[in-house]
mmCIF file of C-alpha atoms in Angstrom:
data_model
loop_
_atom_site.group_PDB
_atom_site.id
_atom_site.type_symbol
_atom_site.label_atom_id
_atom_site.label_comp_id
_atom_site.label_asym_id
_atom_site.label_seq_id
_atom_site.Cartn_x
_atom_site.Cartn_y
_atom_site.Cartn_z
ATOM 1 C CA MET A 1 9.210 19.766 34.998
ATOM 2 C CA LYS A 2 8.366 23.539 33.679
ATOM 3 C CA ARG A 3 7.837 21.771 30.293
ATOM 4 C CA PHE A 4 5.702 18.926 31.879
ATOM 5 C CA PHE A 5 3.345 21.483 33.748
ATOM 6 C CA PHE A 6 2.813 23.504 30.457
ATOM 7 C CA PHE A 7 2.273 20.003 28.831
ATOM 8 C CA ILE A 8 -0.360 19.049 30.929
ATOM 9 C CA ILE A 9 -2.090 22.684 31.284
ATOM 10 C CA SER A 10 -2.178 22.378 27.220
ATOM 11 C CA TYR A 11 -3.738 18.890 27.240
ATOM 12 C CA LEU A 12 -6.158 19.850 29.611
ATOM 13 C CA LYS A 13 -7.224 22.599 27.738
ATOM 14 C CA TYR A 14 -7.285 20.867 24.933
ATOM 15 C CA PHE A 15 -9.225 17.933 26.077
ATOM 16 C CA PHE A 16 -11.975 20.188 27.458
ATOM 17 C CA THR A 17 -12.337 22.175 24.389
ATOM 18 C CA SER A 18 -11.939 19.461 21.855
ATOM 19 C CA LYS A 19 -15.044 17.995 19.835
ATOM 20 C CA ASP A 20 -16.161 14.702 18.117
ATOM 21 C CA GLU A 21 -18.319 14.130 14.480
ATOM 22 C CA HIS A 22 -21.217 15.550 16.253
ATOM 23 C CA SER A 23 -19.834 19.008 16.249
ATOM 24 C CA ILE A 24 -18.372 18.864 12.712
ATOM 25 C CA HIS A 25 -20.953 21.136 9.944
ATOM 26 C CA SER A 26 -18.206 20.600 7.213
ATOM 27 C CA PRO A 27 -18.966 17.776 4.549
ATOM 28 C CA PHE A 28 -15.104 17.635 3.783
ATOM 29 C CA VAL A 29 -14.162 17.636 7.434
ATOM 30 C CA PHE A 30 -16.736 14.873 8.726
ATOM 31 C CA ASN A 31 -15.886 12.694 6.233
ATOM 32 C CA LEU A 32 -12.490 12.691 6.824
ATOM 33 C CA TYR A 33 -12.744 12.743 10.682
ATOM 34 C CA ARG A 34 -15.307 9.767 10.314
ATOM 35 C CA ASP A 35 -13.393 7.549 7.614
ATOM 36 C CA ILE A 36 -9.902 8.202 8.077
ATOM 37 C CA ILE A 37 -8.861 9.979 10.936
ATOM 38 C CA LYS A 38 -11.003 7.629 13.697
ATOM 39 C CA LYS A 39 -11.619 5.053 11.686
ATOM 40 C CA LYS A 40 -8.831 2.546 12.865
ATOM 41 C CA LYS A 41 -8.840 0.564 9.696
ATOM 42 C CA HIS A 42 -5.486 -2.430 9.408
ATOM 43 C CA TYR A 43 -3.396 -2.138 6.389
ATOM 44 C CA TYR A 44 -1.480 -4.736 5.259
ATOM 45 C CA ALA A 45 2.117 -2.975 5.879
ATOM 46 C CA PHE A 46 1.162 -2.056 9.660
ATOM 47 C CA GLU A 47 2.639 -5.775 10.481
ATOM 48 C CA ASP A 48 6.035 -5.682 9.054
ATOM 49 C CA LEU A 49 6.166 -1.547 10.325
ATOM 50 C CA ASN A 50 5.322 -2.840 13.555
ATOM 51 C CA LYS A 51 8.215 -5.680 13.003
ATOM 52 C CA ILE A 52 10.607 -2.830 12.529
ATOM 53 C CA ARG A 53 9.820 -0.923 15.229
ATOM 54 C CA TYR A 54 9.953 -3.714 17.729
ATOM 55 C CA ASN A 55 13.761 -4.201 16.140
ATOM 56 C CA LEU A 56 13.968 -0.720 16.752
ATOM 57 C CA LEU A 57 13.322 -0.826 20.183
ATOM 58 C CA SER A 58 15.963 -3.429 21.166
ATOM 59 C CA ASP A 59 18.647 -1.621 19.077
ATOM 60 C CA ARG A 60 21.127 -0.374 21.323
ATOM 61 C CA THR A 61 23.306 0.971 18.362
ATOM 62 C CA ALA A 62 24.735 4.627 20.013
ATOM 63 C CA LEU A 63 24.667 7.381 17.575
ATOM 64 C CA LYS A 64 26.103 10.785 17.956
ATOM 65 C CA ILE A 65 23.395 13.176 17.975
ATOM 66 C CA ASN A 66 23.802 16.631 16.318
ATOM 67 C CA ASP A 67 20.191 18.080 17.101
ATOM 68 C CA MET A 68 19.737 21.631 14.876
ATOM 69 C CA GLY A 69 16.203 21.784 16.453
ATOM 70 C CA ALA A 70 14.629 22.098 20.052
ATOM 71 C CA GLY A 71 16.063 18.657 20.940
ATOM 72 C CA SER A 72 14.731 15.919 22.418
ATOM 73 C CA LYS A 73 11.856 16.481 25.302
ATOM 74 C CA VAL A 74 13.399 13.547 27.252
ATOM 75 C CA ASN A 75 17.233 13.273 26.376
ATOM 76 C CA GLN A 76 19.246 16.140 25.450
ATOM 77 C CA SER A 77 22.629 13.697 25.646
ATOM 78 C CA LYS A 78 24.831 14.137 22.506
ATOM 79 C CA GLU A 79 25.067 10.655 22.057
ATOM 80 C CA ARG A 80 21.670 8.294 22.314
ATOM 81 C CA PHE A 81 20.786 4.694 21.667
ATOM 82 C CA VAL A 82 18.960 3.901 18.966
ATOM 83 C CA TYR A 83 15.982 2.574 21.362
ATOM 84 C CA ASP A 84 15.714 5.794 23.226
ATOM 85 C CA ILE A 85 15.458 7.699 20.166
ATOM 86 C CA VAL A 86 12.141 5.838 18.870
ATOM 87 C CA LYS A 87 10.698 5.486 22.421
ATOM 88 C CA ASN A 88 11.530 9.100 23.459
ATOM 89 C CA SER A 89 11.133 11.250 20.102
ATOM 90 C CA GLY A 90 9.464 8.839 17.660
ATOM 91 C CA LYS A 91 6.019 8.893 16.802
ATOM 92 C CA ASN A 92 4.130 6.398 18.418
ATOM 93 C CA PRO A 93 2.260 4.163 16.247
ATOM 94 C CA LYS A 94 -1.586 5.570 16.329
ATOM 95 C CA ILE A 95 0.400 9.063 14.735
ATOM 96 C CA SER A 96 2.454 6.742 12.677
ATOM 97 C CA GLU A 97 -1.231 5.134 11.487
ATOM 98 C CA LEU A 98 -3.030 7.890 11.033
ATOM 99 C CA LEU A 99 0.145 9.530 8.882
ATOM 100 C CA PHE A 100 -0.451 6.359 7.012
ATOM 101 C CA ARG A 101 -4.023 6.565 6.578
ATOM 102 C CA LEU A 102 -4.154 10.596 5.595
ATOM 103 C CA THR A 103 -1.162 9.959 3.287
ATOM 104 C CA ASN A 104 -3.132 6.709 1.727
ATOM 105 C CA HIS A 105 -6.189 8.752 1.244
ATOM 106 C CA PHE A 106 -4.775 11.592 -0.410
ATOM 107 C CA HIS A 107 -2.451 9.510 -2.854
ATOM 108 C CA PRO A 108 0.374 12.605 -2.957
ATOM 109 C CA SER A 109 2.945 12.301 -5.702
ATOM 110 C CA ILE A 110 5.465 14.971 -4.148
ATOM 111 C CA LEU A 111 5.895 14.406 -0.242
ATOM 112 C CA ILE A 112 8.228 16.907 1.827
ATOM 113 C CA ASP A 113 9.117 15.428 5.222
ATOM 114 C CA LEU A 114 11.325 17.807 7.637
ATOM 115 C CA GLY A 115 13.077 15.511 10.025
ATOM 116 C CA THR A 116 14.424 12.235 9.011
ATOM 117 C CA SER A 117 15.459 11.500 12.696
ATOM 118 C CA LEU A 118 15.765 7.425 12.231
ATOM 119 C CA GLY A 119 13.852 7.298 9.247
ATOM 120 C CA LEU A 120 10.714 4.989 11.145
ATOM 121 C CA THR A 121 7.994 7.954 10.422
ATOM 122 C CA THR A 122 9.111 7.901 6.935
ATOM 123 C CA LEU A 123 8.782 4.447 6.202
ATOM 124 C CA TYR A 124 5.029 5.053 6.909
ATOM 125 C CA LEU A 125 4.900 7.553 4.448
ATOM 126 C CA SER A 126 7.019 5.449 1.828
ATOM 127 C CA LYS A 127 4.904 2.600 2.404
ATOM 128 C CA SER A 128 1.397 4.070 2.181
ATOM 129 C CA SER A 129 2.358 6.251 -1.017
ATOM 130 C CA PRO A 130 4.803 3.865 -2.934
ATOM 131 C CA GLU A 131 4.131 6.027 -6.411
ATOM 132 C CA GLY A 132 4.852 8.890 -4.801
ATOM 133 C CA THR A 133 8.450 10.206 -4.191
ATOM 134 C CA ILE A 134 9.977 11.374 -0.914
ATOM 135 C CA TYR A 135 12.010 14.290 -0.123
ATOM 136 C CA SER A 136 12.856 13.269 3.749
ATOM 137 C CA PHE A 137 15.341 16.016 4.811
ATOM 138 C CA GLU A 138 17.725 15.728 8.130
ATOM 139 C CA GLY A 139 20.556 17.359 9.758
ATOM 140 C CA CYS A 140 22.224 15.021 11.890
ATOM 141 C CA HIS A 141 24.833 12.812 9.817
ATOM 142 C CA GLU A 142 24.731 9.368 11.981
ATOM 143 C CA THR A 143 20.973 9.355 12.427
ATOM 144 C CA ILE A 144 20.478 9.706 8.286
ATOM 145 C CA GLU A 145 22.906 7.369 7.711
ATOM 146 C CA TYR A 146 21.003 4.849 9.884
ATOM 147 C CA ALA A 147 17.779 5.803 8.819
ATOM 148 C CA LYS A 148 19.113 5.213 4.698
ATOM 149 C CA LYS A 149 20.200 1.727 5.763
ATOM 150 C CA LEU A 150 17.016 0.972 6.897
ATOM 151 C CA PHE A 151 14.828 2.300 3.891
ATOM 152 C CA GLN A 152 17.248 -0.060 1.897
ATOM 153 C CA THR A 153 16.104 -3.305 4.313
ATOM 154 C CA ALA A 154 12.528 -2.031 4.266
ATOM 155 C CA LYS A 155 13.166 -2.109 0.170
ATOM 156 C CA SER A 156 11.881 1.548 0.063
ATOM 157 C CA GLY A 157 12.925 3.004 -2.761
ATOM 158 C CA ASN A 158 10.965 5.928 -3.414
ATOM 159 C CA ILE A 159 12.621 7.762 -0.561
ATOM 160 C CA ILE A 160 15.573 10.473 -1.501
ATOM 161 C CA THR A 161 17.479 11.465 1.513
ATOM 162 C CA ILE A 162 18.814 15.452 2.112
ATOM 163 C CA GLU A 163 21.582 15.814 4.406
ATOM 164 C CA GLY A 164 22.492 19.049 6.160
ATOM 165 C CA ASN A 165 20.651 22.108 7.888
ATOM 166 C CA ILE A 166 17.111 22.341 6.720
ATOM 167 C CA ASP A 167 17.469 26.148 6.778
ATOM 168 C CA ASN A 168 19.868 25.966 3.429
ATOM 169 C CA THR A 169 18.482 22.479 1.861
ATOM 170 C CA LEU A 170 15.170 23.339 1.908
ATOM 171 C CA PRO A 171 14.973 26.242 -0.229
ATOM 172 C CA ALA A 172 17.372 24.840 -2.607
ATOM 173 C CA GLN A 173 15.458 21.419 -3.318
ATOM 174 C CA LEU A 174 12.154 23.805 -3.291
ATOM 175 C CA GLU A 175 13.654 25.367 -6.230
ATOM 176 C CA ILE A 176 13.885 22.058 -7.976
ATOM 177 C CA ILE A 177 10.233 20.127 -6.915
ATOM 178 C CA LYS A 178 8.279 23.596 -7.428
ATOM 179 C CA LYS A 179 5.089 21.345 -6.373
ATOM 180 C CA ILE A 180 4.020 19.960 -3.259
ATOM 181 C CA ASP A 181 1.408 17.356 -2.636
ATOM 182 C CA PHE A 182 2.475 17.145 1.070
ATOM 183 C CA ALA A 183 4.440 18.278 3.800
ATOM 184 C CA TYR A 184 5.170 16.976 7.244
ATOM 185 C CA PHE A 185 6.817 19.183 9.692
ATOM 186 C CA ASP A 186 8.931 17.223 12.381
ATOM 187 C CA ALA A 187 12.381 19.038 12.404
ATOM 188 C CA ASN A 188 13.261 22.289 14.135
ATOM 189 C CA HIS A 189 10.566 22.614 17.253
ATOM 190 C CA THR A 190 11.077 25.683 17.823
ATOM 191 C CA TYR A 191 8.796 29.133 16.886
ATOM 192 C CA GLU A 192 11.250 30.471 14.652
ATOM 193 C CA ALA A 193 11.946 27.333 12.406
ATOM 194 C CA THR A 194 8.287 26.412 12.514
ATOM 195 C CA LYS A 195 6.759 29.447 10.636
ATOM 196 C CA ARG A 196 10.449 29.961 8.843
ATOM 197 C CA TYR A 197 9.858 26.426 6.923
ATOM 198 C CA PHE A 198 5.955 26.883 6.809
ATOM 199 C CA GLU A 199 6.962 30.235 4.818
ATOM 200 C CA LEU A 200 8.681 28.202 2.350
ATOM 201 C CA CYS A 201 6.529 25.307 1.605
ATOM 202 C CA ILE A 202 3.901 27.673 1.274
ATOM 203 C CA LYS A 203 5.274 28.886 -2.158
ATOM 204 C CA ASN A 204 5.255 25.161 -3.733
ATOM 205 C CA ILE A 205 1.118 24.588 -2.348
ATOM 206 C CA HIS A 206 -1.573 23.923 -4.777
ATOM 207 C CA ASN A 207 -5.623 23.648 -3.444
ATOM 208 C CA ASP A 208 -5.279 20.226 -2.679
ATOM 209 C CA THR A 209 -2.189 20.518 -0.941
ATOM 210 C CA LEU A 210 -1.934 19.088 2.935
ATOM 211 C CA PHE A 211 0.544 20.223 5.598
ATOM 212 C CA ILE A 212 0.848 18.407 8.759
ATOM 213 C CA PHE A 213 2.726 19.769 11.766
ATOM 214 C CA ASP A 214 4.107 17.685 14.466
ATOM 215 C CA ASP A 215 3.954 18.526 18.789
ATOM 216 C CA ILE A 216 2.060 21.372 18.062
ATOM 217 C CA HIS A 217 1.545 22.105 21.592
ATOM 218 C CA TRP A 218 5.086 20.978 22.902
ATOM 219 C CA SER A 219 6.086 24.324 23.910
ATOM 220 C CA SER A 220 4.477 28.145 23.900
ATOM 221 C CA GLY A 221 6.586 28.679 20.986
ATOM 222 C CA MET A 222 5.571 26.160 19.259
ATOM 223 C CA GLU A 223 1.576 27.238 20.273
ATOM 224 C CA LEU A 224 2.323 30.571 18.809
ATOM 225 C CA ALA A 225 3.276 29.120 15.803
ATOM 226 C CA TRP A 226 0.636 26.938 15.563
ATOM 227 C CA LYS A 227 -2.045 29.579 16.354
ATOM 228 C CA GLU A 228 -0.661 32.324 13.887
ATOM 229 C CA ILE A 229 -0.679 29.340 11.055
ATOM 230 C CA THR A 230 -4.588 28.770 11.486
ATOM 231 C CA LYS A 231 -5.466 32.320 11.626
ATOM 232 C CA ASP A 232 -3.165 32.657 8.565
ATOM 233 C CA ALA A 233 -5.214 34.508 5.466
ATOM 234 C CA ARG A 234 -3.493 31.732 3.229
ATOM 235 C CA THR A 235 -5.000 28.323 5.268
ATOM 236 C CA VAL A 236 -8.171 27.708 4.922
ATOM 237 C CA VAL A 237 -9.732 24.233 6.872
ATOM 238 C CA THR A 238 -7.044 23.829 10.113
ATOM 239 C CA ILE A 239 -7.424 20.842 12.599
ATOM 240 C CA ASP A 240 -6.129 20.418 15.832
ATOM 241 C CA LEU A 241 -5.490 16.593 17.102
ATOM 242 C CA PHE A 242 -3.374 17.603 19.873
ATOM 243 C CA GLU A 243 -0.308 15.754 18.879
ATOM 244 C CA ILE A 244 -0.290 17.112 15.579
ATOM 245 C CA GLY A 245 -2.137 19.666 13.401
ATOM 246 C CA LEU A 246 -3.848 19.617 9.983
ATOM 247 C CA VAL A 247 -3.882 22.105 7.398
ATOM 248 C CA PHE A 248 -6.130 22.596 3.964
ATOM 249 C CA PHE A 249 -5.786 25.203 1.584
ATOM 250 C CA ARG A 250 -9.457 23.971 -0.299
ATOM 251 C CA LYS A 251 -10.576 27.304 -2.013
ATOM 252 C CA GLU A 252 -13.780 25.515 -1.912
ATOM 253 C CA GLN A 253 -14.476 25.646 1.701
ATOM 254 C CA PRO A 254 -15.052 28.305 4.006
ATOM 255 C CA LYS A 255 -12.425 29.135 6.140
ATOM 256 C CA GLN A 256 -12.567 26.943 9.882
ATOM 257 C CA HIS A 257 -10.327 25.738 12.838
ATOM 258 C CA PHE A 258 -11.439 22.168 14.440
ATOM 259 C CA ILE A 259 -10.337 21.067 17.588
ATOM 260 C CA LEU A 260 -10.832 17.281 17.570
ATOM 261 C CA LYS A 261 -10.652 14.106 19.604
ATOM 262 C CA LEU A 262 -8.403 11.919 18.573
#
């Protein structure tokens, strides 16, 4: 109940402070907002991805959950059905399709996906970046095994799954990858982990890297982590869309923070 009231208060703050394109004076952010964030373009892959989502929502396979993060907002059980995970913990179509449009627009070659879960969101990244390589990290054995089968069925061969505690697997993989074009942070939704993963990944950025943080208003800890990231001297353009936050490192831009309606 306490978390529910926190969420409502956070959303009301966002609702009354968020702006639309008429408040944006940055050409880069204006075009991004108008042409990618707000423009609901339909892509060929959405039909197949929606079919996969529909099938998952009716899948009663039970999985043992080894959650190393903050847990589910709704169901803290150690055994959960696939349909329950998709319904209560997965990204809704609106956010999933936005992730697709963003990756399709920027054409990243190296993508970091922190928090594979069942793999549905990872598929959106995969289908939008067929020429890129996605390194998807997950700590729960049964969910990542389920995701591997889903990737095989969907014929997504550009996903490399990495199982284990992300605190250990991420630093090791970043030593190999060297460069990150895109990173999606959707693993351990705590202040400490979010800041830790941010610090690890920022060592591998370049001017055009995009970071996307999930559930930035999920808790007071996540809000604090997000606030500190927006104020960090190394980040340049940050965009709060309530459910997710975008971070750009473009040195040619002035440092600005936007709270925009989605």
